Amino acid sequence: MPMSPDAPDASDRTLKTLGAPSLAELRAAGVVPSREELAAHPCVCVECIEEIPCNPCETSCPQGALTVGQPITNLPVLDRQKCTACGLCIPACPGLAVVIKSLEGDRAKIRFPWEYLPVPAKGDRVEMVDRLGNPVCGGTVVSVINPARNNRTAVVTAEFPAEYVDDVISMRRL
Amino acid sequence: MERDTRPAVVVGAGPAGLCAAIELKRAGAPVLLMDENAKPGGQLFKQIHKFFGSQEHRAGVRGIEIGKDLLRESLDLGIDVRLDTEVVGLDPNLKVWAVEGRRRSYTLDASRVILATGATENAVPFPGWTLPGVMTAGCAQTLINVHRVLPGKRILMVGSGNVGVIVAYQLIQAGAEVAAVIEAAPALGGYGVHTAKVRRAGVPMLVRTTIVRAEGNEGVERAVISEVDGKFKPLAGTERTLDVDTICLAVGLTPSIELASLAGCRTFFVPELGGHMPLHDEFMRSSVPAVYVVGDIAGVEEASTAMEEGRLAGIHAAFSMGYLDSGEMERRTADTRRRLRALRQGVFGAKRFTAKERILAEKEKECP
Ligand code: SF4
Ligand code: SF4
């Protein structure tokens, strides 16, 4: 089978060696939105690229925008047309693999799941991190929600400089 | 068919045993559920993370809540749960020898026995492994999630399977720092989504790496790790020292088959499911037809599969005791089997599915 042009070579695949997927690996899986898409509307990023028996993302989505189907080891497939960026899938995913990103001018926004104490508060200055846990840039917490239906997984929204939008995945613990 | 009024005895009140007892009781069969611990639930009450699976497997629900629900259901059904009760003997005629509260010993005759005795954590020996501060990952998880005690401040996790990475995550949640997760194999073992959440918390994950020794006076003060070659031999000159006060071992589990062996169940070696385990058929019956094996004793998997196996055995045992007709048994087990099949797919599940198929085939061959 010919390799697809954007398939990462072995050294780019870091999920099973460093513990987190590389951007190349995620791009090959088709789960990284382009800058144009990010500027046009908030984009759900489902960084779940390994077949595991799991589908709460599918059942949590009121729009039917996420499909795992049968067997439940299928990778989740997102239909951006149907997605309203409501964010319900973020706390539903037991793998903490779902975030929502967007771009507004020179600022980027991310909504991500958070299960550590202390929980940040609106206005906190925080350090945004990449998938390997490296600090990438400063950020500001815009909102924190944790309604009962989240079952103790808070959802934090933070904003940071647009240029880091591809790399940022979460924030450093306080 | 005449109903057998002697009780079915379920040994072990973890997820598999609870589900087996619930199905037996639902069918109207007499059942006794015994567990050596002071509380039922097995490992479920340590599982503070949201489970995988599908909605019908209770995915997205935290293990601790699944445990509470199962307990409530067993209490509502009025199941006779005997805690602090260790089953120390079982003979092929199904005489069960139990010791209650380490004081009172009694025997009883069971009509069926369902062994849900779980598994024991493995350890790897290395110089310094007897120092205080070296413990299994399950022990650390019990300390933080049941007793609310942090075993240490800086932790090295040895082993990157789901147990290692989940416990690493929970240790961070409990306030510890995880210095590294090391893995002797060339690839990390756990689900990528689990390793990714630990990695983004800043925890280095090192493959082809092993623990060489633990150092310290009164307890662990340092861990020396090193890279390994293709045969898992440490490579000279690659040693590194990590300042840690705790070393957690997450190097696999071995089915706890003592009672099955006493009952005369034939065993089979399946390395990918934890080692020696009793043979079983599609209804979880061992080579001794009145003895069933469910959950980790029948091959180390997950709580979700353990619960389905427990249900399968409970339904079938109730049928074989005369409390369900064959149509009802088939109907109830069909759902369970479909759900089990769904859990054993994908890159991780397929290996377990093939291993389970081997156990069934061997059972068929050895004791048809
Ligand atoms: S954000 Fe809302 S609509 Fe979009 S995929 Fe998630 S749950 Fe569905
Ligand atoms: S819920 Fe999360 S981990 Fe499970 S399939 Fe969906 S994205 Fe993957």
XYZ file of C-alpha atoms and ligand atoms in Angstrom:
558
model
C 0.000 0.000 0.000
C 1.503 3.374 -0.937
C 2.142 5.691 1.971
C -0.082 8.728 2.053
C 2.006 11.880 1.615
C 1.328 13.204 5.092
C 1.809 9.885 6.902
C 4.381 10.460 9.632
C 7.500 8.352 9.486
C 8.346 6.188 12.489
C 10.359 8.873 14.255
C 7.360 11.220 14.147
C 5.073 8.732 15.830
C 5.455 9.445 19.509
C 2.227 8.139 21.059
C 3.708 4.778 21.990
C 7.227 6.012 22.794
C 6.794 9.398 24.475
C 3.216 8.872 25.596
C 1.578 11.655 23.585
C 0.882 11.906 19.866
C 2.987 14.251 17.730
C 1.309 16.862 15.536
C 2.364 14.878 12.488
C 0.706 11.789 13.911
C -2.482 13.711 14.661
C -2.475 15.365 11.213
C -2.152 11.968 9.568
C -5.191 10.883 11.588
C -7.040 13.938 10.253
C -7.901 15.420 13.646
C -6.036 18.745 13.450
C -8.197 21.621 12.163
C -6.637 24.141 9.795
C -6.120 27.802 10.745
C -8.938 28.746 8.370
C -11.353 26.399 10.093
C -10.229 27.606 13.516
C -10.834 31.204 12.480
C -14.230 30.377 10.979
C -15.740 28.591 13.999
C -14.754 26.765 17.203
C -13.404 23.324 16.277
C -13.717 20.148 18.298
C -10.397 18.271 18.310
C -10.758 14.587 19.188
C -7.240 13.363 19.868
C -8.199 9.719 20.111
C -6.262 7.826 17.453
C -6.023 4.320 18.853
C -8.745 1.661 18.660
C -10.067 1.190 22.172
C -13.497 -0.074 23.250
C -15.052 3.282 24.062
C -17.831 5.565 22.873
C -19.074 8.072 25.491
C -18.162 10.902 23.103
C -20.736 9.526 20.678
C -23.486 9.082 23.249
C -22.828 12.479 24.838
C -23.305 14.449 21.642
C -26.831 15.813 21.280
C -26.282 16.631 17.591
C -25.072 13.222 16.449
C -21.880 14.925 15.282
C -19.565 12.275 16.727
C -19.853 8.718 15.488
C -18.107 5.617 16.758
C -20.707 3.064 15.660
C -20.143 -0.666 15.728
C -17.805 -2.138 16.769
C -17.171 0.325 19.582
C -13.453 0.074 18.941
C -13.894 2.223 15.825
C -12.169 5.578 15.995
C -14.561 8.465 16.617
C -15.446 10.401 13.455
C -16.506 14.032 13.698
C -18.970 15.701 11.354
C -18.097 19.403 11.659
C -21.272 20.395 9.829
C -23.412 19.038 12.645
C -21.255 20.219 15.562
C -22.491 23.268 17.480
C -19.390 23.386 19.710
C -21.592 22.967 22.765
C -18.717 21.238 24.575
C -20.711 18.394 26.138
C -18.284 15.825 24.756
C -15.318 17.352 26.631
C -16.126 16.087 30.145
C -17.815 12.942 28.788
C -14.609 11.514 27.342
C -12.919 9.275 29.953
C -9.669 9.636 28.022
C -9.657 13.438 28.379
C -8.949 13.443 24.666
C -11.411 16.113 23.510
C -10.751 19.866 23.421
C -12.318 22.733 21.490
C -10.100 25.387 19.908
C -10.758 28.598 18.036
C -8.925 31.655 16.674
C -9.973 35.274 16.956
C -7.407 37.611 15.408
C -4.152 37.171 17.274
C -5.748 35.294 20.157
C -6.508 31.589 20.415
C -8.985 29.954 22.770
C -9.058 26.429 24.110
C -11.696 24.618 26.159
C -10.182 21.597 27.903
C -11.030 19.062 30.645
C -9.479 19.509 34.104
C -9.382 16.988 36.957
C -6.772 18.445 39.308
C -6.941 20.595 42.404
C -6.792 23.478 42.700
C -9.263 24.265 39.956
C -8.263 27.545 38.298
C -10.516 30.588 38.526
C -11.586 33.123 35.929
C -8.856 35.704 35.369
C -5.978 33.463 36.543
C -2.749 33.889 34.632
C -1.613 30.362 33.738
C 1.052 28.616 31.746
C -0.221 26.736 28.707
C 1.464 23.391 27.957
C 1.911 21.207 24.903
C 1.188 17.486 24.627
C 4.537 16.591 26.212
C 3.839 18.843 29.175
C 6.329 21.522 28.103
C 5.356 25.113 28.883
C 4.530 26.882 25.615
C 3.201 30.354 26.461
C 1.242 32.328 29.003
C -2.545 32.246 29.014
C -5.544 33.660 30.835
C -8.452 31.665 32.208
C -11.672 32.943 30.670
C -14.155 30.635 32.371
C -14.422 27.458 34.411
C -17.557 25.354 34.478
C -18.256 22.236 36.494
C -21.995 21.483 36.579
C -23.208 18.246 38.197
C -23.591 16.512 34.831
C -19.816 16.820 34.307
C -19.360 14.365 37.161
C -16.410 16.280 38.604
C -14.541 16.896 35.376
C -14.259 20.681 35.153
C -14.071 22.378 31.750
C -11.652 25.305 31.611
C -11.545 27.910 28.843
C -8.297 29.835 28.439
C -6.934 32.220 25.857
C -3.371 32.618 24.630
C -1.426 33.937 21.597
C -2.753 32.556 18.305
C 0.598 31.298 17.047
C 0.610 28.464 19.603
C -2.832 27.132 18.739
C -1.620 23.814 17.296
C 0.668 22.970 20.199
C -1.349 23.950 23.253
C -3.397 21.148 24.813
C -3.839 22.100 28.474
C -2.309 24.194 31.251
C 0.254 23.567 33.923
C -1.059 22.560 37.343
C -1.353 25.437 39.772
C -36.408 -30.083 36.345
C -36.064 -30.291 40.094
C -34.523 -27.278 41.695
C -31.316 -27.622 43.646
C -31.887 -25.941 46.999
C -28.304 -26.029 48.192
C -26.828 -22.570 47.728
C -24.553 -21.402 44.977
C -21.488 -19.970 46.699
C -19.788 -17.012 45.054
C -16.254 -16.414 46.306
C -15.123 -12.820 45.967
C -17.412 -9.754 46.002
C -15.586 -7.729 43.362
C -17.323 -6.700 40.127
C -17.419 -10.254 38.734
C -18.667 -11.877 41.948
C -21.283 -9.200 42.615
C -22.696 -9.567 39.111
C -22.759 -13.368 39.386
C -24.609 -13.206 42.711
C -27.067 -10.642 41.354
C -27.966 -12.812 38.353
C -28.388 -15.903 40.555
C -30.611 -14.079 42.998
C -32.647 -12.486 40.199
C -33.363 -15.943 38.868
C -34.544 -16.968 42.335
C -31.626 -19.267 43.143
C -30.213 -19.465 46.690
C -26.854 -17.699 46.789
C -24.151 -16.863 49.326
C -21.566 -14.228 48.484
C -18.360 -14.443 50.509
C -15.460 -12.022 50.665
C -12.431 -11.910 52.917
C -12.490 -8.121 53.046
C -14.459 -5.934 55.419
C -16.156 -4.235 52.484
C -17.472 -5.634 49.211
C -16.639 -4.143 45.811
C -13.168 -5.555 45.206
C -11.069 -3.049 43.330
C -14.050 -0.982 42.151
C -13.928 1.432 45.073
C -10.374 2.382 44.170
C -11.322 3.269 40.614
C -12.037 6.978 40.776
C -11.643 7.441 37.004
C -14.373 7.299 34.398
C -14.600 3.898 32.737
C -14.277 3.106 29.059
C -16.700 0.967 27.116
C -20.130 1.869 25.827
C -23.173 3.172 27.636
C -24.401 -0.355 28.333
C -21.012 -1.069 29.917
C -21.503 2.039 32.068
C -18.781 3.933 30.217
C -18.090 7.448 31.407
C -19.218 6.439 34.909
C -16.558 6.323 37.599
C -15.737 2.827 38.903
C -16.570 3.825 42.446
C -20.143 4.660 41.380
C -20.511 1.382 39.505
C -19.453 -0.319 42.746
C -22.037 1.596 44.754
C -24.787 0.699 42.274
C -23.901 -2.992 42.308
C -23.875 -2.983 46.090
C -27.221 -1.264 46.293
C -28.645 -3.759 43.835
C -27.310 -6.712 45.819
C -28.727 -5.277 49.050
C -32.101 -4.564 47.428
C -32.241 -8.120 46.207
C -31.448 -9.325 49.719
C -28.361 -11.290 48.813
C -26.671 -12.987 51.781
C -23.273 -11.243 51.736
C -20.747 -12.632 54.211
C -17.861 -10.261 54.716
C -14.656 -10.900 56.659
C -15.140 -14.429 55.456
C -12.197 -16.152 53.897
C -12.820 -19.269 51.850
C -9.784 -21.365 52.697
C -10.795 -24.689 51.228
C -12.848 -26.186 48.432
C -12.965 -29.839 47.466
C -14.122 -31.392 44.210
C -17.419 -32.352 45.893
C -18.055 -28.659 46.485
C -17.617 -28.664 50.207
C -16.701 -25.081 51.016
C -14.562 -24.354 54.073
C -14.898 -20.777 55.299
C -13.281 -18.883 58.161
C -15.265 -15.964 59.482
C -13.576 -13.064 61.253
C -10.485 -15.237 61.734
C -12.346 -16.932 64.567
C -15.155 -19.152 63.431
C -14.595 -21.913 60.935
C -17.384 -23.782 59.171
C -18.089 -25.900 56.132
C -21.098 -26.043 53.893
C -22.186 -27.959 50.834
C -22.634 -25.838 47.749
C -24.582 -26.772 44.654
C -22.387 -24.558 42.494
C -19.291 -22.526 43.239
C -18.403 -19.383 41.327
C -14.811 -18.361 41.881
C -14.301 -14.623 41.466
C -11.088 -14.483 43.430
C -9.337 -11.951 41.203
C -5.632 -11.638 40.685
C -2.488 -10.788 42.600
C -0.077 -8.063 41.572
C 3.314 -9.144 40.347
C 6.557 -7.740 41.656
C 10.021 -7.559 40.123
C 12.969 -8.107 42.427
C 15.922 -5.708 42.305
C 18.532 -4.630 44.849
C 16.805 -2.454 47.417
C 13.294 -3.709 46.661
C 12.647 -4.467 50.325
C 13.167 -0.826 51.341
C 10.088 0.920 52.693
C 8.686 2.960 49.820
C 8.747 0.164 47.249
C 5.187 -1.001 46.692
C 2.843 -2.257 44.027
C 0.769 0.266 42.073
C -2.407 -1.271 43.486
C -1.093 -0.684 47.000
C -0.419 2.987 46.232
C -3.917 3.239 44.741
C -5.458 1.754 47.894
C -3.492 4.201 50.026
C -4.611 7.298 48.131
C -8.144 6.390 47.108
C -9.346 4.296 50.048
C -7.251 5.488 53.004
C -6.462 8.984 51.691
C -2.796 8.663 52.506
C -0.153 9.850 50.060
C 2.577 7.184 49.940
C 5.258 9.677 48.927
C 6.029 13.020 47.342
C 8.081 11.951 44.330
C 7.244 8.700 42.681
C 8.738 6.440 40.052
C 6.216 4.240 38.268
C 7.646 1.009 36.867
C 5.396 -0.305 34.096
C 3.292 1.571 31.539
C 0.230 -0.642 31.190
C -3.157 0.848 32.008
C -2.669 0.140 35.720
C 0.647 2.010 35.788
C -0.558 5.071 33.902
C -3.947 5.291 35.636
C -2.346 5.056 39.076
C 0.300 7.605 38.013
C -2.531 9.975 37.038
C -4.337 9.420 40.325
C -1.118 9.974 42.308
C -0.745 13.360 40.605
C -4.398 14.102 41.373
C -3.699 13.197 45.008
C -0.881 15.738 45.090
C 2.262 13.719 44.414
C 4.792 14.341 41.694
C 5.512 11.466 39.327
C 9.188 11.628 38.354
C 8.825 9.202 35.441
C 6.945 6.200 34.096
C 9.416 3.601 32.829
C 8.748 0.675 30.509
C 11.173 -2.117 29.596
C 9.439 -2.843 26.279
C 10.054 -0.651 23.204
C 6.458 0.657 23.274
C 4.247 1.964 26.047
C 1.561 -0.489 27.097
C -1.447 1.543 28.214
C -4.146 3.208 26.138
C -2.769 6.239 24.305
C -5.412 8.506 25.800
C -4.251 7.500 29.306
C -0.538 7.990 28.591
C -1.312 11.306 26.871
C -3.054 12.774 29.902
C -0.156 11.792 32.173
C 2.405 13.013 29.674
C 0.756 16.424 29.287
C 1.021 16.774 33.067
C 4.777 16.831 32.470
C 5.633 13.243 33.371
C 8.485 11.783 31.294
C 7.728 8.352 29.830
C 10.795 6.274 29.107
C 10.626 3.130 26.998
C 13.374 0.474 26.860
C 14.161 1.409 30.450
C 14.314 -0.666 33.605
C 14.910 -0.230 37.297
C 18.398 -1.281 38.398
C 18.238 -0.655 42.132
C 16.654 1.377 44.885
C 18.926 3.277 47.243
C 18.380 4.804 50.665
C 18.904 4.236 54.362
C 15.585 4.071 56.173
C 13.529 4.051 53.015
C 13.717 4.800 49.300
C 15.731 7.969 48.595
C 16.785 7.303 45.022
C 16.052 4.996 42.110
C 18.714 4.025 39.618
C 17.303 3.299 36.167
C 19.000 2.233 32.964
C 18.232 1.596 29.325
C 17.932 -2.017 28.199
C 18.874 -3.900 25.052
C 16.498 -6.051 22.992
C 16.793 -8.827 25.571
C 15.940 -6.536 28.486
C 19.543 -6.531 29.731
C 20.673 -3.194 31.183
C 23.041 -1.314 28.872
C 26.308 -0.327 30.532
C 26.851 3.415 30.801
C 23.167 4.372 30.575
C 22.437 4.458 34.299
C 20.653 7.480 35.725
C 19.621 8.370 39.237
C 16.197 9.794 40.059
C 15.470 11.404 43.406
C 12.292 9.640 44.464
C 10.878 8.500 47.780
C 8.497 5.912 46.381
C 8.771 3.251 43.696
C 5.515 1.774 42.403
C 5.516 -1.521 40.537
C 2.865 -1.983 37.867
C 4.268 -5.071 36.211
C 1.213 -7.173 35.659
C -1.134 -9.430 37.564
C -1.384 -13.172 38.057
C -4.760 -14.930 38.413
C -5.399 -16.131 41.991
C -6.153 -19.770 41.231
C -5.513 -21.485 44.577
C -9.146 -22.477 45.217
C -9.620 -23.580 41.613
C -6.596 -25.850 41.962
C -7.953 -27.295 45.223
C -11.217 -28.071 43.473
C -9.270 -29.889 40.781
C -9.890 -27.437 37.932
C -7.498 -28.005 35.053
C -5.299 -25.057 34.313
C -3.689 -23.722 31.168
C -0.838 -21.266 30.609
C -1.827 -18.055 28.836
C 0.970 -15.518 29.275
C -0.952 -12.626 27.704
C -3.719 -12.991 30.304
C -1.446 -13.320 33.315
C -0.116 -16.884 33.468
C -1.745 -20.093 34.680
C -5.511 -20.015 34.799
C -8.374 -22.499 34.935
C -9.765 -23.643 31.601
C -13.319 -22.508 31.044
C -16.069 -22.860 28.460
C -18.283 -20.177 26.938
C -20.424 -20.106 30.109
C -17.324 -19.754 32.308
C -17.581 -23.375 33.528
C -14.251 -24.882 34.532
C -13.270 -28.502 33.934
C -15.200 -29.283 37.154
C -18.682 -28.589 35.747
C -20.183 -27.186 38.954
C -17.300 -24.742 39.430
C -17.299 -21.501 37.427
C -14.443 -19.021 37.146
C -15.078 -15.335 36.397
C -13.144 -12.089 36.259
C -9.386 -11.886 36.620
C -9.021 -15.511 37.810
C -10.180 -16.511 34.320
C -7.591 -14.279 32.643
C -6.654 -10.758 33.674
C -8.778 -8.208 31.827
C -10.856 -5.299 33.052
C -13.737 -4.574 35.393
C -16.105 -4.240 32.433
C -15.310 -7.723 31.106
C -15.278 -9.157 34.646
C -18.838 -7.940 35.223
C -20.077 -9.567 32.002
C -18.331 -12.845 32.814
C -19.914 -12.783 36.259
C -23.351 -12.307 34.722
C -22.754 -15.116 32.239
C -21.794 -17.562 34.995
C -24.582 -16.439 37.326
C -27.237 -16.928 34.650
C -25.870 -20.278 33.601
C -25.504 -21.527 37.175
C -29.120 -20.535 37.910
C -30.152 -22.471 34.793
C -28.147 -25.543 35.752
C -29.706 -25.458 39.235
C -33.170 -25.499 37.685
C -34.159 -21.864 38.236
C -34.209 -20.796 34.584
C -35.355 -22.739 31.537
C -32.991 -23.090 28.628
C -34.778 -20.490 26.500
C -34.527 -17.877 29.236
C -30.894 -18.793 29.875
C -30.091 -18.421 26.170
C -31.915 -15.124 25.975
C -30.185 -13.622 29.004
C -26.711 -14.824 28.078
C -26.992 -13.718 24.437
C -26.957 -10.060 25.477
C -24.064 -10.610 27.828
C -22.035 -12.380 25.196
C -22.668 -9.673 22.643
C -21.437 -7.062 25.113
C -18.367 -9.141 25.963
C -17.538 -9.507 22.290
C -17.772 -5.728 21.866
C -15.260 -5.213 24.663
C -12.731 -7.560 23.074
C -12.108 -5.731 19.825
C -9.550 -3.281 18.535
C -5.798 -3.525 18.895
C -5.954 -4.096 22.649
C -9.033 -6.306 22.800
C -8.189 -8.551 19.857
C -5.222 -10.038 21.693
C -7.398 -10.867 24.670
C -10.121 -12.248 22.410
C -7.683 -14.602 20.692
C -6.298 -15.685 24.054
C -9.818 -16.380 25.343
C -10.580 -18.389 22.201
C -7.509 -20.500 22.940
C -8.796 -21.203 26.443
C -12.189 -22.293 25.073
C -10.563 -24.490 22.425
C -8.293 -26.117 24.991
C -11.245 -26.738 27.300
C -13.124 -28.324 24.411
C -10.146 -30.548 23.627
C -9.197 -31.488 27.183
C -12.589 -31.984 28.767
C -15.364 -31.913 26.195
S -19.207 20.054 20.915
Fe -21.327 19.403 21.234
S -22.141 19.208 19.162
Fe -19.928 19.290 18.940
S -19.269 17.130 18.915
Fe -19.139 17.845 21.054
S -21.097 17.291 21.959
Fe -21.357 17.196 19.724
S -14.908 9.017 24.596
Fe -12.833 9.833 24.351
S -11.478 8.074 24.586
Fe -13.543 7.295 24.223
S -13.654 6.979 21.993
Fe -14.476 9.033 22.410
S -12.714 10.380 22.201
Fe -11.893 8.313 22.403
